[in-house]
mmCIF file of C-alpha atoms in Angstrom:
data_model
loop_
_atom_site.group_PDB
_atom_site.id
_atom_site.type_symbol
_atom_site.label_atom_id
_atom_site.label_comp_id
_atom_site.label_asym_id
_atom_site.label_seq_id
_atom_site.Cartn_x
_atom_site.Cartn_y
_atom_site.Cartn_z
ATOM 1 C CA MET A 1 85.961 45.015 -2.336
ATOM 2 C CA THR A 2 87.630 48.331 -1.835
ATOM 3 C CA GLU A 3 86.662 50.985 0.639
ATOM 4 C CA ASP A 4 85.563 53.317 -2.158
ATOM 5 C CA LEU A 5 83.241 50.645 -3.554
ATOM 6 C CA ASP A 6 81.780 50.035 -0.083
ATOM 7 C CA ILE A 7 81.034 53.745 0.285
ATOM 8 C CA LEU A 8 79.494 53.829 -3.203
ATOM 9 C CA ILE A 9 77.261 50.815 -2.398
ATOM 10 C CA ALA A 10 76.193 52.448 0.869
ATOM 11 C CA ARG A 11 75.161 55.605 -1.018
ATOM 12 C CA VAL A 12 73.200 53.505 -3.560
ATOM 13 C CA VAL A 13 71.394 51.645 -0.758
ATOM 14 C CA ASP A 14 70.640 54.898 1.083
ATOM 15 C CA GLY A 15 69.146 56.339 -2.111
ATOM 16 C CA ASP A 16 70.865 59.714 -1.867
ATOM 17 C CA LEU A 17 72.329 59.740 -5.411
ATOM 18 C CA ALA A 18 71.104 61.797 -8.334
ATOM 19 C CA PRO A 19 70.108 59.783 -11.457
ATOM 20 C CA ALA A 20 73.389 60.565 -13.276
ATOM 21 C CA ASP A 21 75.446 59.628 -10.203
ATOM 22 C CA LEU A 22 73.361 56.475 -9.763
ATOM 23 C CA ARG A 23 74.137 55.376 -13.365
ATOM 24 C CA ARG A 24 77.883 55.899 -12.752
ATOM 25 C CA ALA A 25 77.675 54.014 -9.428
ATOM 26 C CA LEU A 26 75.878 51.051 -11.024
ATOM 27 C CA ALA A 27 78.520 50.945 -13.777
ATOM 28 C CA ALA A 28 81.269 50.873 -11.115
ATOM 29 C CA ILE A 29 79.455 48.105 -9.223
ATOM 30 C CA ASP A 30 79.066 46.143 -12.465
ATOM 31 C CA ALA A 31 82.805 46.496 -13.188
ATOM 32 C CA ALA A 32 83.859 45.189 -9.758
ATOM 33 C CA PRO A 33 84.279 41.388 -9.385
ATOM 34 C CA ASP A 34 82.042 41.094 -6.291
ATOM 35 C CA GLY A 35 80.165 44.333 -6.819
ATOM 36 C CA TRP A 36 76.644 42.975 -7.275
ATOM 37 C CA ARG A 37 77.076 40.501 -4.432
ATOM 38 C CA GLY A 38 78.126 43.309 -2.069
ATOM 39 C CA CYS A 39 75.266 45.501 -3.283
ATOM 40 C CA THR A 40 72.737 42.707 -2.691
ATOM 41 C CA LEU A 41 74.055 42.046 0.807
ATOM 42 C CA ALA A 42 73.913 45.758 1.629
ATOM 43 C CA PHE A 43 70.283 45.978 0.438
ATOM 44 C CA LEU A 44 69.306 42.909 2.503
ATOM 45 C CA GLU A 45 71.054 44.293 5.574
ATOM 46 C CA ALA A 46 69.310 47.663 5.207
ATOM 47 C CA ARG A 47 65.921 45.994 4.779
ATOM 48 C CA GLY A 48 66.434 43.756 7.822
ATOM 49 C CA LEU A 49 67.477 46.736 9.921
ATOM 50 C CA ASP A 50 64.506 48.763 8.703
ATOM 51 C CA ASP A 51 62.083 45.919 9.537
ATOM 52 C CA ALA A 52 63.608 45.475 12.981
ATOM 53 C CA LEU A 53 63.314 49.169 13.766
ATOM 54 C CA ARG A 54 59.685 49.360 12.619
ATOM 55 C CA GLN A 55 58.426 46.522 14.814
ATOM 56 C CA PRO A 56 56.968 47.781 18.072
ATOM 57 C CA GLU A 57 58.538 46.498 21.228
ATOM 58 C CA PRO A 58 56.328 43.863 22.871
ATOM 59 C CA ALA A 59 54.439 45.172 25.874
ATOM 60 C CA ALA A 60 55.688 43.936 29.188
ATOM 61 C CA THR A 61 53.346 41.488 30.827
ATOM 62 C CA ILE A 62 52.583 42.108 34.455
ATOM 63 C CA SER A 63 52.153 39.077 36.600
ATOM 64 C CA MET A 64 49.677 39.492 39.414
ATOM 65 C CA ALA A 65 50.740 36.388 41.270
ATOM 66 C CA SER A 66 53.132 37.228 44.058
ATOM 67 C CA PRO A 67 55.827 34.800 45.087
ATOM 68 C CA PRO A 68 55.288 32.990 48.353
ATOM 69 C CA ARG A 69 56.589 34.960 51.300
ATOM 70 C CA ARG A 70 59.726 33.646 52.797
ATOM 71 C CA ARG A 71 60.411 34.024 56.434
ATOM 72 C CA LEU A 72 63.187 36.525 56.842
ATOM 73 C CA SER A 73 66.132 35.225 58.762
ATOM 74 C CA VAL A 74 67.598 37.328 61.528
ATOM 75 C CA ARG A 75 70.963 35.587 61.392
ATOM 76 C CA PRO A 76 72.596 37.738 58.671
ATOM 77 C CA ALA A 77 71.614 40.926 60.497
ATOM 78 C CA LEU A 78 72.935 39.559 63.785
ATOM 79 C CA ALA A 79 76.178 38.496 62.116
ATOM 80 C CA ALA A 80 76.639 41.958 60.607
ATOM 81 C CA ALA A 81 75.938 43.593 63.973
ATOM 82 C CA ALA A 82 78.437 41.294 65.686
ATOM 83 C CA VAL A 83 81.128 42.102 63.115
ATOM 84 C CA ALA A 84 80.489 45.834 63.498
ATOM 85 C CA LEU A 85 80.611 45.543 67.291
ATOM 86 C CA LEU A 86 83.883 43.626 67.131
ATOM 87 C CA ALA A 87 85.402 46.161 64.738
ATOM 88 C CA PHE A 88 84.415 49.140 66.902
ATOM 89 C CA GLY A 89 85.492 47.341 70.062
ATOM 90 C CA ALA A 90 88.880 46.457 68.605
ATOM 91 C CA GLY A 91 89.370 50.020 67.402
ATOM 92 C CA ARG A 92 88.367 51.455 70.769
ATOM 93 C CA TRP A 93 90.657 49.013 72.568
ATOM 94 C CA THR A 94 93.700 49.848 70.432
ATOM 95 C CA VAL A 95 93.237 53.635 70.265
ATOM 96 C CA GLY A 96 95.199 55.500 72.847
ATOM 97 C CA ARG A 97 97.516 52.649 73.766
ATOM 98 C CA PRO A 98 101.156 53.527 73.307
ATOM 99 C CA THR A 99 103.026 51.365 70.856
ATOM 100 C CA PRO A 100 106.143 49.853 72.384
ATOM 101 C CA THR A 101 109.333 51.264 70.952
ATOM 102 C CA PRO A 102 112.259 48.900 70.644
ATOM 103 C CA GLN A 103 114.966 49.610 73.200
ATOM 104 C CA VAL A 104 118.434 49.932 71.750
ATOM 105 C CA ALA A 105 121.335 49.127 74.006
ATOM 106 C CA PRO A 106 123.637 52.141 74.343
ATOM 107 C CA SER A 107 126.931 51.749 72.563
ATOM 108 C CA PRO A 108 130.121 52.355 74.497
ATOM 109 C CA PRO A 109 131.424 55.907 74.114
ATOM 110 C CA MET A 110 134.161 56.396 71.564
ATOM 111 C CA VAL A 111 137.171 58.314 72.782
ATOM 112 C CA ALA A 112 139.545 59.966 70.346
ATOM 113 C CA ASP A 113 143.277 59.942 70.913
ATOM 114 C CA ARG A 114 144.608 63.177 72.299
ATOM 115 C CA GLN A 115 147.049 63.518 69.425
ATOM 116 C CA GLU A 116 144.392 63.399 66.712
ATOM 117 C CA LYS A 117 142.104 66.259 65.904
ATOM 118 C CA PRO A 118 138.497 65.117 65.598
ATOM 119 C CA ASP A 119 137.145 65.033 62.060
ATOM 120 C CA PRO A 120 133.969 67.181 61.909
ATOM 121 C CA ALA A 121 132.542 65.005 59.094
ATOM 122 C CA ALA A 122 132.885 61.888 61.225
ATOM 123 C CA GLU A 123 130.766 63.265 64.056
ATOM 124 C CA VAL A 124 127.382 61.613 64.369
ATOM 125 C CA ALA A 125 124.511 64.081 64.549
ATOM 126 C CA PRO A 126 121.612 63.310 66.870
ATOM 127 C CA PRO A 127 118.620 61.820 65.056
ATOM 128 C CA ALA A 128 116.620 64.599 63.433
ATOM 129 C CA ALA A 129 112.899 64.956 63.723
ATOM 130 C CA LEU A 130 110.876 63.446 60.929
ATOM 131 C CA ALA A 131 110.994 65.758 57.914
ATOM 132 C CA VAL A 132 107.434 66.321 56.768
ATOM 133 C CA PRO A 133 106.579 68.408 53.699
ATOM 134 C CA ALA A 134 104.709 71.606 54.531
ATOM 135 C CA TRP A 135 101.766 70.687 52.305
ATOM 136 C CA VAL A 136 101.072 67.650 54.510
ATOM 137 C CA LEU A 137 100.779 69.844 57.593
ATOM 138 C CA ASN A 138 98.735 72.524 55.814
ATOM 139 C CA GLN A 139 95.931 70.219 54.647
ATOM 140 C CA PRO A 140 92.426 71.438 55.537
ATOM 141 C CA LEU A 141 90.668 69.672 58.375
ATOM 142 C CA PRO A 142 88.188 66.974 57.318
ATOM 143 C CA VAL A 143 85.105 68.783 58.678
ATOM 144 C CA PRO A 144 84.538 72.190 57.036
ATOM 145 C CA SER A 145 83.830 75.200 59.246
ATOM 146 C CA GLU A 146 80.244 75.497 57.910
ATOM 147 C CA THR A 147 79.470 71.928 58.956
ATOM 148 C CA ARG A 148 81.139 72.484 62.313
ATOM 149 C CA ALA A 149 79.026 75.618 62.935
ATOM 150 C CA ALA A 150 75.821 73.768 61.972
ATOM 151 C CA LEU A 151 76.610 70.905 64.365
ATOM 152 C CA GLU A 152 77.489 73.279 67.196
ATOM 153 C CA ALA A 153 74.199 75.136 66.630
ATOM 154 C CA ARG A 154 72.380 71.825 67.170
ATOM 155 C CA GLY A 155 74.183 71.141 70.447
ATOM 156 C CA TYR A 156 77.139 69.051 69.317
ATOM 157 C CA ARG A 157 80.797 69.647 70.091
ATOM 158 C CA LEU A 158 83.416 68.677 67.523
ATOM 159 C CA GLU A 159 87.009 67.811 68.371
ATOM 160 C CA GLN A 160 89.420 67.337 65.497
ATOM 161 C CA ARG A 161 92.957 66.054 65.941
ATOM 162 C CA ARG A 162 95.587 65.402 63.308
ATOM 163 C CA ARG A 163 98.524 63.034 63.719
ATOM 164 C CA ILE A 164 101.340 62.362 61.319
ATOM 165 C CA VAL A 165 102.011 58.654 60.933
ATOM 166 C CA ALA A 166 105.224 57.391 59.378
ATOM 167 C CA ALA A 167 105.737 53.857 58.131
ATOM 168 C CA ARG A 168 108.458 51.990 56.311
ATOM 169 C CA LEU A 169 107.532 50.145 53.120
ATOM 170 C CA PRO A 170 108.937 46.679 52.361
ATOM 171 C CA ASP A 171 111.340 48.197 49.827
ATOM 172 C CA GLY A 172 112.820 50.509 52.498
ATOM 173 C CA ARG A 173 111.104 53.768 51.554
ATOM 174 C CA ARG A 174 109.328 55.807 54.229
ATOM 175 C CA VAL A 175 105.735 56.960 53.896
ATOM 176 C CA VAL A 176 104.304 59.893 55.847
ATOM 177 C CA ARG A 177 100.528 60.211 56.088
ATOM 178 C CA PRO A 178 98.269 62.570 58.032
ATOM 179 C CA VAL A 179 95.602 60.783 60.081
ATOM 180 C CA ASP A 180 92.631 62.841 61.252
ATOM 181 C CA ARG A 181 90.440 61.945 64.195
ATOM 182 C CA VAL A 182 87.064 63.613 64.540
ATOM 183 C CA GLN A 183 85.003 63.199 67.680
ATOM 184 C CA VAL A 184 81.401 64.435 67.833
ATOM 185 C CA ARG A 185 79.674 64.688 71.218
ATOM 186 C CA TYR A 186 76.220 65.909 72.101
ATOM 187 C CA VAL A 187 76.511 68.513 74.860
ATOM 188 C CA GLY A 188 72.990 69.892 74.713
ATOM 189 C CA ALA A 189 71.158 72.424 72.643
ATOM 190 C CA ALA A 190 72.045 76.078 73.104
ATOM 191 C CA SER A 191 69.403 78.030 74.973
ATOM 192 C CA LEU A 192 67.505 80.700 73.101
#
């Protein structure tokens, strides 16, 4: 069947055709090889859908019997607490420890012959500081000033520190990332 015939059958099934248009539609359906078969299937589908939509949804049955109580095990909670304690302990242990930097043996000084003039392009510049885009340094701090003021009003002191961490990816590229550290300490409520 063609798309036009499908649309025509849908309009016949919906019943939104005037009598003259309905006669022309039935003539077109009669002329099509599978027209009446398609029309019959469309009517059956519409009736099935209509019946399904008219049936009320069965009411949910409420069971009054409660399942037997199981004794709650403390082991999962203890395991989660142990994992959290280990994670915080490992973080506390590693924070503040300097990372060892590899020591490079100094290379022997290179001396140019007195007859040659040194080539300015061949001079080795001292290693430059890490170039960090300005937008990385100008990022807002993680705790907004309103939140900071609210915490300080309740007797807490906030210390925020930002470090720039650089790392080398396996493909050789360098990644620079700001790392913020926020420390909240209770120092006592302000007196009135």
